[in-house]
One Martini backbone bead per residue (centre of mass of N, CA, C, O) as a GRO file, in nm:
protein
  181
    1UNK     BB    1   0.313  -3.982  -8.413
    2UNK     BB    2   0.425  -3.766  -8.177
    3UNK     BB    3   0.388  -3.437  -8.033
    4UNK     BB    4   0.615  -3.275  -7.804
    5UNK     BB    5   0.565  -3.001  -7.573
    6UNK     BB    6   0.712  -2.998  -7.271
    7UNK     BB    7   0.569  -2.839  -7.078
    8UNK     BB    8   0.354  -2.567  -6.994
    9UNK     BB    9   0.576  -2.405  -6.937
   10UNK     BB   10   0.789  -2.442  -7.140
   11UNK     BB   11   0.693  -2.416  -7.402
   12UNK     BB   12   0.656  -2.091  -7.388
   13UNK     BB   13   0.948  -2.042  -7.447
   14UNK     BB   14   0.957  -2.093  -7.746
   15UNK     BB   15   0.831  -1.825  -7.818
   16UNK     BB   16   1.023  -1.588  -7.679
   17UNK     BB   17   1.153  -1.494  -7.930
   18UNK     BB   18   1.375  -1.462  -8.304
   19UNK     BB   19   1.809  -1.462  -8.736
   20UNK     BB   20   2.052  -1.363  -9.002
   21UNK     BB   21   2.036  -1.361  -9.367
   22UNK     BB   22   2.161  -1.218  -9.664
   23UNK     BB   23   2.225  -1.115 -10.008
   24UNK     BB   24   2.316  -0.850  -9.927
   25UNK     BB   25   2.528  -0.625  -9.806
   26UNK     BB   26   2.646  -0.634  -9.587
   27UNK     BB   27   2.619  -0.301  -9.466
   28UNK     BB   28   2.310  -0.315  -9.525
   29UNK     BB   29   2.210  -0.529  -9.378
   30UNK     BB   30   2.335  -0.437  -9.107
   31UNK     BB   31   2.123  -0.178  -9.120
   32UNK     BB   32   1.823  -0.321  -9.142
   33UNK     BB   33   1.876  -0.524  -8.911
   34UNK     BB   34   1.901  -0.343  -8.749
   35UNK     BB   35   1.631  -0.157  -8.737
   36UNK     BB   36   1.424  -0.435  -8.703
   37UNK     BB   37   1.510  -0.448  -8.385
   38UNK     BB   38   1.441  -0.124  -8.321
   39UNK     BB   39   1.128  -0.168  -8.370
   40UNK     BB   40   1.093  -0.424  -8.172
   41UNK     BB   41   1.115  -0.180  -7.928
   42UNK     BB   42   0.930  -0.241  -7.648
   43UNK     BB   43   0.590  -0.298  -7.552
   44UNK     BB   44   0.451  -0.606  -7.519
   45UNK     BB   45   0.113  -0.722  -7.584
   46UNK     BB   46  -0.068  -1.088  -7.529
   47UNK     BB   47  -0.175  -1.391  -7.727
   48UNK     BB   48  -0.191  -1.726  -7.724
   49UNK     BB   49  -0.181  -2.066  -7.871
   50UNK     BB   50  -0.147  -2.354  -7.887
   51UNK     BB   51  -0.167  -2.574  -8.228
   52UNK     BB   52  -0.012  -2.843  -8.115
   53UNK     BB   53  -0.021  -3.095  -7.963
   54UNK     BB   54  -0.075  -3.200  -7.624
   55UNK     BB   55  -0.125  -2.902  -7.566
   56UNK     BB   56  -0.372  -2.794  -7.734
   57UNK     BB   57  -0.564  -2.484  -7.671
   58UNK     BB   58  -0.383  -2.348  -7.509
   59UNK     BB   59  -0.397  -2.071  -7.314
   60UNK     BB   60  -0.186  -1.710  -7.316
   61UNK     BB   61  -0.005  -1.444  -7.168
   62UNK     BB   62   0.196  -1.185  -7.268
   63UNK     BB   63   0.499  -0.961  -7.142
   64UNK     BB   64   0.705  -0.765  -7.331
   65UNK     BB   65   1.053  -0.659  -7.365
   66UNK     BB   66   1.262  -0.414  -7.607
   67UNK     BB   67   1.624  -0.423  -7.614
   68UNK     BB   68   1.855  -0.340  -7.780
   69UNK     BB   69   2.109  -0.342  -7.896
   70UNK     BB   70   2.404  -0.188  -7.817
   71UNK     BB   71   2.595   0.010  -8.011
   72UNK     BB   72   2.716  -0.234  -8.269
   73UNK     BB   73   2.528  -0.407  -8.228
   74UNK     BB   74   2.286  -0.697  -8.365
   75UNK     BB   75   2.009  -0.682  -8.155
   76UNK     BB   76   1.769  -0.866  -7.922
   77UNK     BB   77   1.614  -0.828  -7.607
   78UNK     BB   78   1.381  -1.018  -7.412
   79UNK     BB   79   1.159  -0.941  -7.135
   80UNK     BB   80   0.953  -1.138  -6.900
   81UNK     BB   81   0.623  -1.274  -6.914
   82UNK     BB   82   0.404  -1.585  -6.886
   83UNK     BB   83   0.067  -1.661  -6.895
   84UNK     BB   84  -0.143  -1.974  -6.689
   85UNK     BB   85  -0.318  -1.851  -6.571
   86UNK     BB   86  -0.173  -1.872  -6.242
   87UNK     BB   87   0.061  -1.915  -6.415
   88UNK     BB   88   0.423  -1.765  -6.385
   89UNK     BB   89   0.675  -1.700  -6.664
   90UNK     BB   90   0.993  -1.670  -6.748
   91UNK     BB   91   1.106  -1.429  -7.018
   92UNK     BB   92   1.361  -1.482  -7.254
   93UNK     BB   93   1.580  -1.336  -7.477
   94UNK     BB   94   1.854  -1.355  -7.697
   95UNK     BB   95   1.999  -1.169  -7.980
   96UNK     BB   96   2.324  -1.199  -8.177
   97UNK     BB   97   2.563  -1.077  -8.375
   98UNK     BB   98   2.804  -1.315  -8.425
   99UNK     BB   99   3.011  -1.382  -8.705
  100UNK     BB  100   2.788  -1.370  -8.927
  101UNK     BB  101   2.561  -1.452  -8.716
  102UNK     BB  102   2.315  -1.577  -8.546
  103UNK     BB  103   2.288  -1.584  -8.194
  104UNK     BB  104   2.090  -1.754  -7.871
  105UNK     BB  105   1.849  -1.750  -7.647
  106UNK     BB  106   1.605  -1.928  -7.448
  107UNK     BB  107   1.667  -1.880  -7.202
  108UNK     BB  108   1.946  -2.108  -7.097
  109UNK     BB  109   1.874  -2.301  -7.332
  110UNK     BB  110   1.970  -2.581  -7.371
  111UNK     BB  111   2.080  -2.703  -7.152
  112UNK     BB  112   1.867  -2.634  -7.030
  113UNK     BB  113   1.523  -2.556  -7.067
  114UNK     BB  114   1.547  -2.428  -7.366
  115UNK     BB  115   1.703  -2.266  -7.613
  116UNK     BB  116   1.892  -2.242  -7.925
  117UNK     BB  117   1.994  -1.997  -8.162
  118UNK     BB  118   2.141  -2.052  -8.513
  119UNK     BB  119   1.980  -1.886  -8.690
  120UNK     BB  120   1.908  -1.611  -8.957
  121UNK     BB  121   1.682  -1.398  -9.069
  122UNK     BB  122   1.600  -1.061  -9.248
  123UNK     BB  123   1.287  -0.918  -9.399
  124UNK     BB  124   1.142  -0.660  -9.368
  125UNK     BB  125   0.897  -0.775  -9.156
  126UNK     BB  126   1.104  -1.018  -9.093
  127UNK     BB  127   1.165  -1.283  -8.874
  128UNK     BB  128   1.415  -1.585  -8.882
  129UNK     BB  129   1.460  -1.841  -8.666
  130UNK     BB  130   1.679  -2.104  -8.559
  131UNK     BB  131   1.603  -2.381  -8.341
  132UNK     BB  132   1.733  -2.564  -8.050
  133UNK     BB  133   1.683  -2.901  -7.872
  134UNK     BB  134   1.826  -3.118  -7.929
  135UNK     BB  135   1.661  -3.289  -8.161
  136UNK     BB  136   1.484  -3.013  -8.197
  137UNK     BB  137   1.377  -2.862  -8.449
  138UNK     BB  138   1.318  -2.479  -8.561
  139UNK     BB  139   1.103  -2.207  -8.579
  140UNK     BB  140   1.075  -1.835  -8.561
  141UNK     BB  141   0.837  -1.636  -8.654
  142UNK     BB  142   0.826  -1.268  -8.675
  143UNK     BB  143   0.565  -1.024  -8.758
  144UNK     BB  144   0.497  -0.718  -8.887
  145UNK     BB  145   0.206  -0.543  -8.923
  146UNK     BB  146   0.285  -0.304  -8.759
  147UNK     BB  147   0.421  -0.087  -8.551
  148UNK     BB  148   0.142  -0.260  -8.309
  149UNK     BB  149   0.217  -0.535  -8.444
  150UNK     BB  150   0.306  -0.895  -8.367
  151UNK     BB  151   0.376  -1.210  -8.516
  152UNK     BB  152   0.427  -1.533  -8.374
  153UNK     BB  153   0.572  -1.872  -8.509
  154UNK     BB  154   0.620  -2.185  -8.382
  155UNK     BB  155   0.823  -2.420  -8.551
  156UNK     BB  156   0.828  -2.782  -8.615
  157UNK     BB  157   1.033  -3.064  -8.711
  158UNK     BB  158   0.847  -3.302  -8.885
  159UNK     BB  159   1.039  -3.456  -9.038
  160UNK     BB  160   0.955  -3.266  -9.340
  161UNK     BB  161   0.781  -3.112  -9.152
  162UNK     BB  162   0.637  -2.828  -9.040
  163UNK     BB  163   0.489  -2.728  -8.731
  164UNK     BB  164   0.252  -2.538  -8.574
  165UNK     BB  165   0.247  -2.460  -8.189
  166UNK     BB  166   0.280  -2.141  -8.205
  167UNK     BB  167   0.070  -1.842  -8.122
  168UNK     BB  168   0.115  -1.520  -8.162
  169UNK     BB  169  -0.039  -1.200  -8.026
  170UNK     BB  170   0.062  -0.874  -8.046
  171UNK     BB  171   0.116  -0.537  -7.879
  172UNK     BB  172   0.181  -0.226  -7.815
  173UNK     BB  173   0.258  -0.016  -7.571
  174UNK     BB  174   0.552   0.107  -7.620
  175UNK     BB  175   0.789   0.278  -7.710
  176UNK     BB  176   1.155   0.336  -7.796
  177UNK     BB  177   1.139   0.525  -7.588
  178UNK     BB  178   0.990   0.465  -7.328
  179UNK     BB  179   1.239   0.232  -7.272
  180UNK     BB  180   1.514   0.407  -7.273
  181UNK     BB  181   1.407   0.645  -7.040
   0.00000   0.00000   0.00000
């Protein structure tokens, strides 16, 4: 069995961030989960690193933006760049509740080069995609360790167990108001 991770530029994508669902009351819910997007709004840069599949040991940077969904929607946009030594890919993610579950896309979804996000929760300081690509199916965990640090984790499903494929190493560079301002 082996494990194909897209081309070095499109796996970065699997990567670029992040669905919902838990069992408090809908109100309570969806004002937690607004709350954990909106901490996750700001400046992040770090290091990631493939650590499975044929490129395993690649090492990347990225620098994302994260923009809070508007008004009464609940959800985040990144949106930014990831750097494989001299190239340079854009990377996008959108997140948005809508009919009480989550979904959204990295870069152009499923249909183009990206992933289509299907599903998913935040419980505390952590948010869990179910991402999806014609047959491939996985998620991607993003946890906050603290307001200015967060790990993010792309893990594919291969036959009955998950595999770990892709980890970041995020920093805050700026916080959630000097982005919006």
């Amino acid at each position: 069995m082996s494990l194909r991770i897209f081309s070095p530029v499109g796996r970065i994508a699997v990567m670029s961030v992040v669905a919902l669902t838990v069992s408090a009351p809908i109100a309570d819910a969806a004002s937690r989960d607004k709350r954990f997007f909106q901490s996750v709004a700001g400046v992040w840069k770090g290091p990631g690193e493939i650590v499975a599949g044929k490129y395993k040991g690649t090492k990347f940077t990225c620098s994302l933006t994260g923009l809070p969904a508007d008004g009464n929607m609940t959800g985040i946009t990144l949106d930014g760049t990831c750097r494989v030594g001299v190239f340079s890919q854009p990377m996008k993610a959108t997140i948005a509740e809508v009919g009480g579950k989550y979904q959204g896309q990295f870069l152009d979804g499923a249909e183009g080069k990206g992933l289509d996000i299907v599903s998913g929760a935040v419980t505390g300081d952590r948010v869990v995609m179910g991402i999806n690509r014609n047959k491939l199916n996985g998620a991607m965990v993003a946890r906050l360790q603290n307001d200015s640090a967060m790990n993010i984790t792309i893990s594919v499903k291969v036959e009955d167990r998950m595999i770990p494929v892709i980890g970041l190493k995020l920093n805050r560079q700026a916080d959630a108001y000097a982005v919006k301002n």
